[in-house]
Coordinates of C-alpha atoms in Angstrom, one line a residue:
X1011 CA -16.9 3.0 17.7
X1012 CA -18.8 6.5 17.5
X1013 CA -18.6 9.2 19.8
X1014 CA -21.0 8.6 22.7
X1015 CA -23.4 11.4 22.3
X1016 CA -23.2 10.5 18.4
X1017 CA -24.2 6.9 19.1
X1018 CA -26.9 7.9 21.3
X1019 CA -28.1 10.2 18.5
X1020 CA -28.4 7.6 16.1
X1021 CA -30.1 4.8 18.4
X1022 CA -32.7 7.8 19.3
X1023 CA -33.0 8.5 15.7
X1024 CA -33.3 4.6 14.5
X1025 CA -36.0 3.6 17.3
X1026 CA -37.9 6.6 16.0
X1027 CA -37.9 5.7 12.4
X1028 CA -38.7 2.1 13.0
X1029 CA -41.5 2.6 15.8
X1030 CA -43.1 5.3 12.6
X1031 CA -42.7 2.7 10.2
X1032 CA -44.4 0.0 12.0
X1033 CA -47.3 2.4 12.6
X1034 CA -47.5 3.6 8.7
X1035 CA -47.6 -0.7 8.0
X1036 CA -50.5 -1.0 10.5
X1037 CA -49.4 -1.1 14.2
X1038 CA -51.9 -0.1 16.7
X1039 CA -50.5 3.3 17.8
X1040 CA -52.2 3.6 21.2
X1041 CA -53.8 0.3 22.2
X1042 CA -50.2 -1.8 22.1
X1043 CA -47.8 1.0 22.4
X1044 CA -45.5 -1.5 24.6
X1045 CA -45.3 -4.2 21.8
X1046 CA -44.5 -1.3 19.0
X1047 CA -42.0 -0.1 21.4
X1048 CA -40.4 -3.7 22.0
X1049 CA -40.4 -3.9 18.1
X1050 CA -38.8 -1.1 17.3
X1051 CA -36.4 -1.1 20.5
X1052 CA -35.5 -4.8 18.8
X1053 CA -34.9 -3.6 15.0
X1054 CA -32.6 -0.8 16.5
X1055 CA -30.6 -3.4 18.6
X1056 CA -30.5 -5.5 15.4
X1057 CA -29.9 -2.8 13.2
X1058 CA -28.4 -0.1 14.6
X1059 CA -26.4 -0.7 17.5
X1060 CA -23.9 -2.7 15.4
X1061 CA -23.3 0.2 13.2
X1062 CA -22.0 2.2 16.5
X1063 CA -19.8 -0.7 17.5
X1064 CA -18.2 -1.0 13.4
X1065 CA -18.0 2.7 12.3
X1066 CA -15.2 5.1 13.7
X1067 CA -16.7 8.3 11.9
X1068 CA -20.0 9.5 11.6
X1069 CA -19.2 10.7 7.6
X1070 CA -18.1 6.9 7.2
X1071 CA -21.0 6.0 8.2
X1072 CA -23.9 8.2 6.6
X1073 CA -21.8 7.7 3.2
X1074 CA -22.1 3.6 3.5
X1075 CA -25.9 4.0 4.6
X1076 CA -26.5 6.2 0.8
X1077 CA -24.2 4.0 -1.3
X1078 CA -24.8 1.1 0.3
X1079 CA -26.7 -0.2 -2.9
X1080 CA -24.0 1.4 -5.1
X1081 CA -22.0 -1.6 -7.0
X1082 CA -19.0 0.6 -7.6
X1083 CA -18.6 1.9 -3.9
X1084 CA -16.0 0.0 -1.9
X1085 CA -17.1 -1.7 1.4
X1086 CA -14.9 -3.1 3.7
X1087 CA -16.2 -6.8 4.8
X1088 CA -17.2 -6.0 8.0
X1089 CA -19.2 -3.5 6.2
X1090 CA -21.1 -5.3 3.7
X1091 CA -21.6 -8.8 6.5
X1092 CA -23.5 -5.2 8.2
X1093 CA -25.7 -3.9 5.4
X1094 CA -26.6 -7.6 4.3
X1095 CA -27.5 -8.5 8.3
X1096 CA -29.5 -5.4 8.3
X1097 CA -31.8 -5.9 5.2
X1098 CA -32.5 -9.2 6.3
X1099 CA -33.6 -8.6 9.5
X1100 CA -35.8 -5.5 8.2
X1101 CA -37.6 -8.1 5.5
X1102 CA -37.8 -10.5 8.0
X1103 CA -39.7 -8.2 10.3
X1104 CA -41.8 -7.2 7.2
X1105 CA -42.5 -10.7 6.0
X1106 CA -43.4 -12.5 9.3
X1107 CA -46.1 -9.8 9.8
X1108 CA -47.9 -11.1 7.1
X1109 CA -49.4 -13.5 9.6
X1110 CA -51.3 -11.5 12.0
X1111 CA -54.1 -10.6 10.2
X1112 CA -55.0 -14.5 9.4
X1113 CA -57.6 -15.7 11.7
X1114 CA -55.9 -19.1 12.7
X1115 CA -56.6 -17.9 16.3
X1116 CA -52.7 -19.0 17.2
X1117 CA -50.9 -17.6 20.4
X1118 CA -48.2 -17.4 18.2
X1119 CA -49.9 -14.6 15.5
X1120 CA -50.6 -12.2 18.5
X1121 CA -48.7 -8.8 17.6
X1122 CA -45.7 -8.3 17.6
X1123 CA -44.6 -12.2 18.5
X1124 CA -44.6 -13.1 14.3
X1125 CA -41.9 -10.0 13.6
X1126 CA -40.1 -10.2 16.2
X1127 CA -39.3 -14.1 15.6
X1128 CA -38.8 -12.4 11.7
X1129 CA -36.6 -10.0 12.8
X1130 CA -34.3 -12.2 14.6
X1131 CA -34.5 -15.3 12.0
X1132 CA -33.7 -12.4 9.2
X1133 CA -30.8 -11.3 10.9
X1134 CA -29.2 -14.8 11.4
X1135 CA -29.9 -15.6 7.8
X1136 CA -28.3 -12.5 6.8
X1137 CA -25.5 -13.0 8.9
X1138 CA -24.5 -16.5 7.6
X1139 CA -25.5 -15.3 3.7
X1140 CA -22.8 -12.6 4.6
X1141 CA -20.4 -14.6 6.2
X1142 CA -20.7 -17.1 3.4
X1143 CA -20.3 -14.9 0.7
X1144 CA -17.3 -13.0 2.2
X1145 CA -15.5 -16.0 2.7
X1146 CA -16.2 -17.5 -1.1
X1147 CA -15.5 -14.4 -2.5
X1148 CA -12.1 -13.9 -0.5
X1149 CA -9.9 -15.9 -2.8
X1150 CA -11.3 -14.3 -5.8
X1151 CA -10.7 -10.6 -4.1
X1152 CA -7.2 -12.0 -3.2
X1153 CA -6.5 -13.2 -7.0
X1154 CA -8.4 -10.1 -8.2
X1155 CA -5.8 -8.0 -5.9
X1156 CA -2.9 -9.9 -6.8
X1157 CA -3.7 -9.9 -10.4
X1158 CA -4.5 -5.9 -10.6
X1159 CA -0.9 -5.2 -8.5
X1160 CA 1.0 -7.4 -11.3
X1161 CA -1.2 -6.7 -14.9
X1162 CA -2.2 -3.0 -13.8
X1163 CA 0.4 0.0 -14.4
X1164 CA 2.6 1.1 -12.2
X1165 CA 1.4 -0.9 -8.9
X1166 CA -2.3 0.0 -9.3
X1167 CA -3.5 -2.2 -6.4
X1168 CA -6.4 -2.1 -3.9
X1169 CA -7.6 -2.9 -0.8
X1170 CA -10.3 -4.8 -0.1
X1171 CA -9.7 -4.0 3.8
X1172 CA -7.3 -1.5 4.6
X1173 CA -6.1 -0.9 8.1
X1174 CA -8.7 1.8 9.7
X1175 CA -6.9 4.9 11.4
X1176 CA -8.5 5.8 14.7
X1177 CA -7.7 9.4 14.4
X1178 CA -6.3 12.6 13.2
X1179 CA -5.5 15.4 14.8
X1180 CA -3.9 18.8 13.4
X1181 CA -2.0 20.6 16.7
X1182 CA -0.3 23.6 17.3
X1183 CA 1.9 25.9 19.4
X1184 CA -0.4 29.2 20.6
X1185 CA 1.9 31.7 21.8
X1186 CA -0.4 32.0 25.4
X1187 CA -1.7 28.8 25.5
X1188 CA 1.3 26.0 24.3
X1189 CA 0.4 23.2 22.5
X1190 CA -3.2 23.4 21.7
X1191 CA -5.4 20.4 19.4
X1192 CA -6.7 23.0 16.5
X1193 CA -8.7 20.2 14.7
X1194 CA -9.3 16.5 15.3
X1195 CA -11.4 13.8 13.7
X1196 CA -13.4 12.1 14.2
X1197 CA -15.5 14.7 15.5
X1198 CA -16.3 14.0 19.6
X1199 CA -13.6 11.2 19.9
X1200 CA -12.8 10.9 23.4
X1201 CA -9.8 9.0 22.3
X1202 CA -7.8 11.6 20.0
X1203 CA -8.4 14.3 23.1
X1204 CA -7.3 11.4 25.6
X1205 CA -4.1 10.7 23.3
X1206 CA -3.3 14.5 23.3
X1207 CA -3.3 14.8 26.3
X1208 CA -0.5 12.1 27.1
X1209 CA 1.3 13.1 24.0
X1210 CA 1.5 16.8 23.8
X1211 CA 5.2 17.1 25.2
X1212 CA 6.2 15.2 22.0
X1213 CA 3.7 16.1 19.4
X1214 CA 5.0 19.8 19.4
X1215 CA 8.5 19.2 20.9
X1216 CA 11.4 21.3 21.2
X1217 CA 13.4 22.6 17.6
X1218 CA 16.0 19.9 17.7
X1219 CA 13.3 17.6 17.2
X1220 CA 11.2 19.1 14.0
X1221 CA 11.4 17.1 10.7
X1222 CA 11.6 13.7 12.1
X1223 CA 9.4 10.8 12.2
X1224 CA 8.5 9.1 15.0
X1225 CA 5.5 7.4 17.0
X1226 CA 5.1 6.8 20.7
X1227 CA 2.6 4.5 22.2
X1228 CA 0.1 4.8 24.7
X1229 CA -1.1 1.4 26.5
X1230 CA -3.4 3.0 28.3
X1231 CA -5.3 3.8 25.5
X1232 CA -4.2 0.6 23.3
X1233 CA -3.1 3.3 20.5
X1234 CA -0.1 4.5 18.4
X1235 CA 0.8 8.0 17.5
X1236 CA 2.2 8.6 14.5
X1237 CA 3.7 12.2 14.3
X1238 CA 5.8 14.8 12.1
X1239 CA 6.7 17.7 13.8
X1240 CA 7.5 20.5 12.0
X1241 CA 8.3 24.5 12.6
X1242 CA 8.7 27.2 10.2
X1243 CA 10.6 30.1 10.7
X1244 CA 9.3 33.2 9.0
X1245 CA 9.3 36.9 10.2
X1246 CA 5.5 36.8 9.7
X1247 CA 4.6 35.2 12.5
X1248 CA 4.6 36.1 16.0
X1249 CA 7.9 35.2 17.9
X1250 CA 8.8 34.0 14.2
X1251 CA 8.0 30.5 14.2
X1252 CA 5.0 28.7 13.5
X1253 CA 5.0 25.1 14.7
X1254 CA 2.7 22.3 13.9
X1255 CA 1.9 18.6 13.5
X1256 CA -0.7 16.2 11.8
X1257 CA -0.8 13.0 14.0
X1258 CA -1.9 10.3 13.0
X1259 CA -3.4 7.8 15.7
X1260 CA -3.6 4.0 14.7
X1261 CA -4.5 0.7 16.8
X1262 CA -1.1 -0.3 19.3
X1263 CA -1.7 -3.8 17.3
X1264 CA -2.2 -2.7 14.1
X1265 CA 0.6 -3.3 11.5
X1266 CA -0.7 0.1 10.3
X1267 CA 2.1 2.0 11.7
X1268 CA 5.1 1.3 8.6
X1269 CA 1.9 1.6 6.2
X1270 CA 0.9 5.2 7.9
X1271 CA 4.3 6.7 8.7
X1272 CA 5.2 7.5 4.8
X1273 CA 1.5 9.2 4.7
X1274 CA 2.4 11.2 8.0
X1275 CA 5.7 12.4 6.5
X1276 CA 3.9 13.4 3.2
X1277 CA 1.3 14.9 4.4
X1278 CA 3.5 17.2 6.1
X1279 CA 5.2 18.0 3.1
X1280 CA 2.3 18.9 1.8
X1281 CA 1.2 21.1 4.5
X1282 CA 4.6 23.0 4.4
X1283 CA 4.1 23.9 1.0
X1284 CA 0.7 25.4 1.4
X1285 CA 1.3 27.0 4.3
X1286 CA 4.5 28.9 3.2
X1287 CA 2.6 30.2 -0.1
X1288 CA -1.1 30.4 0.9
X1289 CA -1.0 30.5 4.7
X1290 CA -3.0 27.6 4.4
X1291 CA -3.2 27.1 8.2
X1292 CA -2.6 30.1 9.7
X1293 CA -5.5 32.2 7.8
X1294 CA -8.8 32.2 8.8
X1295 CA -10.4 32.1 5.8
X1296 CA -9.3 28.2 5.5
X1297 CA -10.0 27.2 8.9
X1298 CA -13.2 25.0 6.9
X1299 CA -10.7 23.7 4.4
X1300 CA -8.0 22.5 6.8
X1301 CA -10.7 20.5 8.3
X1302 CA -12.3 19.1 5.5
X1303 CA -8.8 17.9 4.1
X1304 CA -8.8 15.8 7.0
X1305 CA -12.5 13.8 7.2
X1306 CA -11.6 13.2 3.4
X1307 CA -8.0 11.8 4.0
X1308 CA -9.6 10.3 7.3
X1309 CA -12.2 8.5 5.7
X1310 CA -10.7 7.7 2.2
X1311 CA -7.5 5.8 3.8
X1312 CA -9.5 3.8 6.2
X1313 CA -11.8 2.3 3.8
X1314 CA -10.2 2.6 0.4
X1315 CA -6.1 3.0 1.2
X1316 CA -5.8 5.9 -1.2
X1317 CA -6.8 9.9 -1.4
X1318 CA -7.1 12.2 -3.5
X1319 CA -8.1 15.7 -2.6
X1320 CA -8.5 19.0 -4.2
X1321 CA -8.4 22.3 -2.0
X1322 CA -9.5 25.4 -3.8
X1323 CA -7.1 28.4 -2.4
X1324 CA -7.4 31.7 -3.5
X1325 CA -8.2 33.2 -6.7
X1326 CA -9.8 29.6 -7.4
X1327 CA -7.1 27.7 -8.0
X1328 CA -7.4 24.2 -6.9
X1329 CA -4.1 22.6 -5.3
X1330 CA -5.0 18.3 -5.6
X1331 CA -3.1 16.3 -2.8
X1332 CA -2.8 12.2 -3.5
X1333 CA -2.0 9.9 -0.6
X1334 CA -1.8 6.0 -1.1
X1335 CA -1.1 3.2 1.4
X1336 CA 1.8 1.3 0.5
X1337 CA 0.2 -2.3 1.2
X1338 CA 2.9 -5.2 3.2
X1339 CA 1.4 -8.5 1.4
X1340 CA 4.6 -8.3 -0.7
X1341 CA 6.5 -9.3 2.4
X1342 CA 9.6 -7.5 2.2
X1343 CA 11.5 -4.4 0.8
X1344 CA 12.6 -4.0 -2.3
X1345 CA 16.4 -5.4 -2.5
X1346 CA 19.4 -2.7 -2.6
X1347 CA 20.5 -1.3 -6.2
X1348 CA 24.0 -1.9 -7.1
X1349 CA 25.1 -0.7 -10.4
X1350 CA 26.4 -3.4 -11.8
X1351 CA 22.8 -5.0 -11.8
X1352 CA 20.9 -5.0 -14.8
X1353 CA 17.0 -4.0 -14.7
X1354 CA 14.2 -5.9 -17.0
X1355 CA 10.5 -5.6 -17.3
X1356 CA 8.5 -8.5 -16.0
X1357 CA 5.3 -7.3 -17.7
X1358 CA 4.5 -5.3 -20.6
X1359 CA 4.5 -1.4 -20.3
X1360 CA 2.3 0.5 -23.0
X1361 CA 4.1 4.3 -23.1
X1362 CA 1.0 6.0 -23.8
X1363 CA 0.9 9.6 -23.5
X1364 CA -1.5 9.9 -21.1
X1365 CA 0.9 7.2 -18.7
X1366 CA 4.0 9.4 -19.3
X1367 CA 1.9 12.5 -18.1
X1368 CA 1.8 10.8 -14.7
X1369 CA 5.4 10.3 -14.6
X1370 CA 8.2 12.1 -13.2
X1371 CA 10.6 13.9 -15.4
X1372 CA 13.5 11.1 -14.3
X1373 CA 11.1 8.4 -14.7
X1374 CA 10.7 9.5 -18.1
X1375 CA 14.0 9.4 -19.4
X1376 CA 14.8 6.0 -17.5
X1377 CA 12.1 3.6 -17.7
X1378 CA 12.9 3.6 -21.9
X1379 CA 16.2 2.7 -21.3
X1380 CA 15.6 -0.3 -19.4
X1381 CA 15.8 -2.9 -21.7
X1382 CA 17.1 -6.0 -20.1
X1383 CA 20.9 -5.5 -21.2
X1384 CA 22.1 -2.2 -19.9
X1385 CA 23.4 -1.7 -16.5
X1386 CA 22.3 1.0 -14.2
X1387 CA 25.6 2.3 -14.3
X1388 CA 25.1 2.2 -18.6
X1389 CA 21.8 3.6 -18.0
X1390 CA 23.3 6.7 -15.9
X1391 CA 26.3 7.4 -18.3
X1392 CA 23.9 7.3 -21.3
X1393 CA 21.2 9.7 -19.6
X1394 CA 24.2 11.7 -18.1
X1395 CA 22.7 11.2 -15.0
X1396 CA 23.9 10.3 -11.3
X1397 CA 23.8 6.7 -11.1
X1398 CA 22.3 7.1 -7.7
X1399 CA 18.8 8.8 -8.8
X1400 CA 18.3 6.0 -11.6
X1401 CA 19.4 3.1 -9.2
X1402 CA 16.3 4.5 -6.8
X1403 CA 14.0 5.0 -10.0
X1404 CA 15.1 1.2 -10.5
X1405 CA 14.5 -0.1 -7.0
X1406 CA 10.7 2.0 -7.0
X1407 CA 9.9 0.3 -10.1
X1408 CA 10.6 -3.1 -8.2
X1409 CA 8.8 -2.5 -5.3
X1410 CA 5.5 -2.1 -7.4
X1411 CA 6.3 -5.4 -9.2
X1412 CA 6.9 -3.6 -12.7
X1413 CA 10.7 -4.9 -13.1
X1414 CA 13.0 -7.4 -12.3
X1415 CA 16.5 -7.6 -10.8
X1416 CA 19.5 -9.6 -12.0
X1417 CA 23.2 -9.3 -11.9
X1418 CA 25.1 -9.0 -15.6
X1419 CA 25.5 -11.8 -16.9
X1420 CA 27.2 -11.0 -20.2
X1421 CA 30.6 -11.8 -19.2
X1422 CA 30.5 -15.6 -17.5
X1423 CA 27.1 -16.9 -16.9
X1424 CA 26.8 -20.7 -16.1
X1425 CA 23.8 -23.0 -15.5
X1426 CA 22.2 -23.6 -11.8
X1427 CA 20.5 -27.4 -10.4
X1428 CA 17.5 -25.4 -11.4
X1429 CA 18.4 -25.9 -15.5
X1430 CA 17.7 -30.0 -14.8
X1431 CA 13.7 -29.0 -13.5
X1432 CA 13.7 -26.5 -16.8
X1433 CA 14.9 -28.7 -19.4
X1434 CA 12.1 -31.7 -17.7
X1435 CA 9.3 -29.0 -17.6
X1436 CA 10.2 -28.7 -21.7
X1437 CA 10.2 -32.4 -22.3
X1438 CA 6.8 -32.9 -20.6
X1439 CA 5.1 -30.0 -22.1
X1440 CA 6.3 -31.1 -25.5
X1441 CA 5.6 -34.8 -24.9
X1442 CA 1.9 -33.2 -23.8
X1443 CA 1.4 -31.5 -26.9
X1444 CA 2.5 -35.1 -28.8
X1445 CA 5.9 -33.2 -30.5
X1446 CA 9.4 -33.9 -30.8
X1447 CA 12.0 -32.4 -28.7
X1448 CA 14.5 -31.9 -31.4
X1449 CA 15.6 -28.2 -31.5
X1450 CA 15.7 -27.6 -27.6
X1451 CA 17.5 -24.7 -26.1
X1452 CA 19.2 -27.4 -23.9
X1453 CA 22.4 -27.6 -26.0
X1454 CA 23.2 -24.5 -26.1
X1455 CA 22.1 -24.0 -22.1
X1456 CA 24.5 -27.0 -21.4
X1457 CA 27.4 -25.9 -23.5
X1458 CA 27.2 -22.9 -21.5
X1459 CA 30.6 -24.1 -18.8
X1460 CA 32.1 -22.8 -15.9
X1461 CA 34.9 -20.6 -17.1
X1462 CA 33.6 -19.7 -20.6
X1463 CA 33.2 -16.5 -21.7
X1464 CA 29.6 -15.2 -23.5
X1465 CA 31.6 -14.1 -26.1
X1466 CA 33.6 -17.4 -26.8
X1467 CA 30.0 -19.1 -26.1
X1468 CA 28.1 -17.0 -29.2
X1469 CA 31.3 -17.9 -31.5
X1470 CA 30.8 -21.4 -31.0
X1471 CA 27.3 -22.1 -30.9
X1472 CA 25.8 -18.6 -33.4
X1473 CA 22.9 -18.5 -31.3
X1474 CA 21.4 -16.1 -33.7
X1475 CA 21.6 -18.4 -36.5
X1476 CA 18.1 -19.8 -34.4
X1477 CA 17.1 -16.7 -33.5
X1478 CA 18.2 -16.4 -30.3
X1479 CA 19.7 -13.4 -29.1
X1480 CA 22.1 -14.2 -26.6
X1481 CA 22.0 -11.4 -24.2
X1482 CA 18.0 -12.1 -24.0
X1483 CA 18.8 -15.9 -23.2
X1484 CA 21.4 -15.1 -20.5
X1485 CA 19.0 -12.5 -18.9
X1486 CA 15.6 -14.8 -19.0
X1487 CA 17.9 -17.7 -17.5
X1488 CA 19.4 -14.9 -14.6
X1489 CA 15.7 -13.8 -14.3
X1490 CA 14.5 -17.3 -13.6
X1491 CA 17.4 -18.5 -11.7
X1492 CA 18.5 -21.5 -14.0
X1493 CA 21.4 -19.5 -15.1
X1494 CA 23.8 -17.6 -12.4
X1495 CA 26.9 -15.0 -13.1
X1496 CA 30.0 -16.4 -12.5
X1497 CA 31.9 -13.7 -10.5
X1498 CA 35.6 -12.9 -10.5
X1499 CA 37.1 -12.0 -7.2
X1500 CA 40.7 -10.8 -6.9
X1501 CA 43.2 -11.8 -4.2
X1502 CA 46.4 -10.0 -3.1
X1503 CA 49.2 -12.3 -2.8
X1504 CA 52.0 -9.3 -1.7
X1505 CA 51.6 -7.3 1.5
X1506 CA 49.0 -4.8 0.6
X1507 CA 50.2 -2.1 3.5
X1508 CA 48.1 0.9 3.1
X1509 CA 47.0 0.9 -0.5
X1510 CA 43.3 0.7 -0.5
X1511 CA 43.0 -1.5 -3.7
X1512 CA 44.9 -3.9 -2.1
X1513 CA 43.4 -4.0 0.6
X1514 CA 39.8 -4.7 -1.1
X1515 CA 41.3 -7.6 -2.9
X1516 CA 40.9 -9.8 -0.4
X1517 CA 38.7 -12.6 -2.2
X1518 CA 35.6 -10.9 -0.6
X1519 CA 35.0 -8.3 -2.8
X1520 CA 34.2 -8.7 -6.9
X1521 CA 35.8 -7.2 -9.9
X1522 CA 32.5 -5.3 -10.6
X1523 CA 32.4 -3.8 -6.9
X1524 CA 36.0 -3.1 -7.5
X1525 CA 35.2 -1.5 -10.7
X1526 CA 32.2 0.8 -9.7
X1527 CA 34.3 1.6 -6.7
X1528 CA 36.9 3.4 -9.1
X1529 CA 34.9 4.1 -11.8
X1530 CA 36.7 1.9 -14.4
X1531 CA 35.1 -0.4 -16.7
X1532 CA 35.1 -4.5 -15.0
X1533 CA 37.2 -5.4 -18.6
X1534 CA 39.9 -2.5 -17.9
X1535 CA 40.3 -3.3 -14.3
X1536 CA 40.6 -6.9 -15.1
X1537 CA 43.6 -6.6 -17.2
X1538 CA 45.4 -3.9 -15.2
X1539 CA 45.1 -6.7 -12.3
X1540 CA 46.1 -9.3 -14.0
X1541 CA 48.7 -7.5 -15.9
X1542 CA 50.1 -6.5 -12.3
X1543 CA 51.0 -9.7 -11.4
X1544 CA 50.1 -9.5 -7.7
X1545 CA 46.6 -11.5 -8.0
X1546 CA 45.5 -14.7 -8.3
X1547 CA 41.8 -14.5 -9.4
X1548 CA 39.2 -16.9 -7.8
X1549 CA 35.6 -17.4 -9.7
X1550 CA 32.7 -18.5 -7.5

């Protein structure tokens, strides 16, 4: 909702416009002033009061009202049910009034009775067309979502309603007066000032507390606060620290918060730069910048989930900050990266120039080496690289639904009850298109047995002698879960006292874990195992 004495700005404003505009289209102006009046105070009811009750910000406002006939500009549905309702009830006014100069001598044509009836009818028609629309256009939206997060590059996804913020506020610690709110938006918000005010204790806390995220709620108010403290130390300023926060408030029942918190921390980040190099916050001269930066973010990740800024600092140079919601219709986090697990593209990736430009440096030695076969632990040795950062360039790349997970299968995959529903999807779609089965992949899937090795496999059955590289075969069947690894797991059968290995062989933990543990390849610490004669090996 708008700030009070904005709302009653605009409702001024509106009853003005539309009391004028029924004068210019022929309105008495002094003999029925009361039934212009009653027109016009209806209109702005119809009109204008909802447009107080939707919009949070003035800016998002005035920026809907001039694009709101723009095809490319991004409305939330609320939004657009508004605008449609709107022009409705505006023709509807206009239309009906094309009655009361007919001399059918009706109660009914007396001025204003015909536009008011228009105004209201308009509106409900508008609202259903709206209503309608939004709801028969919602699965396409979702497919059209869906489908952009999958086929686009590198997660590009939208939103076709992101989660509004309520607030932003920029405070800081004044040497005379304490914690002080230096900016806030939206502008007049009771709220942020009413959330500052229960909060200020915690959004510039004591030192032990900077650099850490957290959010405290406030049922009072029905809000979250999202906040980053942070303080500088620096003999530049006075007592030489300069403390500060960017809070960001959100609804108490919003899932908003995880979506927000990653944007709080950044944004900081961000802020810590500038300020340390261009004394971004602390100069005057930016004072307008600082507060700009904020209606922009403000606005942008409330309707649109995503920002991009550009501040111009001194001696023109233009710094561009990028924020981007991270949406939660995928449902859960991407899995852990061990390093046995091998990483495989689920959809094509094009490495144009202009793609690996937008990378970072790691992503760009990585993401070629993912090919389906190599390990992340291969992947790491080959770079020369800690296996660590390519295992969290892996796990990224999963999270925006560009890769796939599985665990290697190149030493003893076997076949899953899933196989059966594969091999009868391949029958039916080949009795469908009227041809034989003869040729099928199910004998080589089914000679694939508990126990046998991918090596002994590909000697017995020369895969490639069809064209069928193995490794691909055994990673498409991991990928879609009609072919599982076969894991070996170690047992101690002597007391294991305080050794550590033999400890960790107690049938819980694999020869891979075992291996990665002590850097030694799964094949060598197979055979000095079994060649130690203390194990009995169990495959499940």
């Amino acid at each position: 909702m708008l700030a009070t004495l904005t709302a009653a700005k605009y409702l001024t404003l509106s009853f003005a416009v539309f009391y004028t505009f029924a004068v210019l289209f022929g309105a008495p102006f002094f003999s029925d002033i009361i039934a212009t009046t009653v027109l016009a105070a209806t209109l702005t009811l119809v009109t204008a009061l909802p447009a107080v009750l939707i919009f949070d910000s003035e800016e998002r406002f005035l920026e809907v009202l001039l694009l709101a006939f723009s095809a490319d500009y991004t409305k939330t549905t609320k939004e657009s049910i508004y605008i449609l309702t709107s022009i409705f009830a505006i023709f509807g006014a206009w239309a009906a009034a094309a009655v009361h100069p007919l001399d059918w001598d009706r109660w009914w044509q007396r001025y204003p009775l015909p536009s008011l009836a228009g105004t209201i009818v308009g509106a409900f028609v508008g609202l259903i067309i709206s209503s309608l629309r939004s709801f028969i256009c919602k699965p396409y939206t979702n497919k059209t979502k869906r489908r952009d997060s999958i086929g686009g590059r590198f997660g590009h996804y939208t939103f076709d309603d992101a989660p509004k913020l309520l607030g932003v506020l920029l405070a800081e610690f004044d040497n005379r007066e304490g914690p002080i709110i230096r900016h806030s938006v939206p502008k007049g918000n009771d709220k942020v000032e009413a959330t500052f005010a229960f909060t200020k204790s915690l959004i510039i806390p004591k030192p032990s507390m900077f650099r850490h995220s957290f959010s405290l709620t406030v049922n009072s108010l029905g809000c979250k606060v999202l906040m980053f403290p942070v303080g500088i130390d620096h003999k530049s300023y006075e007592r030489g620290r300069f403390t500060f926060d960017m809070s960001f408030i959100v609804d108490m029942t919003s899932s908003a918060e995880t979506m927000y918190e990653p944007i709080v921390q950044k944004c900081a980040e961000y802020l810590i730069e500038l300020e340390m190099e261009y004394n971004f916050l602390t100069n005057p001269k930016y004072k307008t910048h600082v507060l700009e930066v904020m209606e922009k973010m403000f606005v942008d990740l409330s309707t649109r989930g995503e920002s991009v800024i550009e501040v111009t600092l001194e001696n023109d140079k233009i710094v561009s900050l990028y924020f981007k919601l991270c949406p939660l219709y995928r449902g859960c986090e991407p899995p852990e990266i061990d390093y046995h697990m091998v990483p495989m593209f689920i959809r094509e990736v094009e490495l144009t120039d202009r793609l690996v430009e937008k990378m970072d440096v790691l992503s760009q030695k990585i993401i070629p080496q993912i090919d389906g076969i190599n390990t992340v632990r291969e992947i790491a040795i080959n770079l020369e690289l800690d296996p660590s950062l390519v295992a969290r360039c892996v796990r990224n790349l999963h999270f925006y639904e560009c890769n796939a997970i599985a665990e290697d299968g190149s030493e003893i995959p076997m076949p899953t009850p899933e196989f059966s529903d594969v091999f009868r999807l391949y029958l039916s779609m080949k009795v469908a298109q009227n041809e034989t089965a003869d040729g099928v992949p199910e004998d080589y899937l089914s000679s694939i047995q508990c126990g046998k090795n991918i090596g002994d496999w590909t000697e017995e059955e020369n895969p490639r002698a069809k064209g069928i590289d193995e490794h691909r075969l055994v990673q498409f069947g991991m990928h879609h879960q009609f072919l599982r690894k076969l894991s070996v797991y170690p047992i101690c059968t002597v007391n294991p006292g305080n050794n550590s290995l033999l400890k960790a062989c107690n049938g819980k933990t694999s020869l891979d874990e075992l291996s990665l543990q002590h850097n030694v390849d799964p094949r060598k610490m197979y055979s000095i195992l079994f060649d130690a004669q203390k194990f009995e090996f169990v495959m499940k």
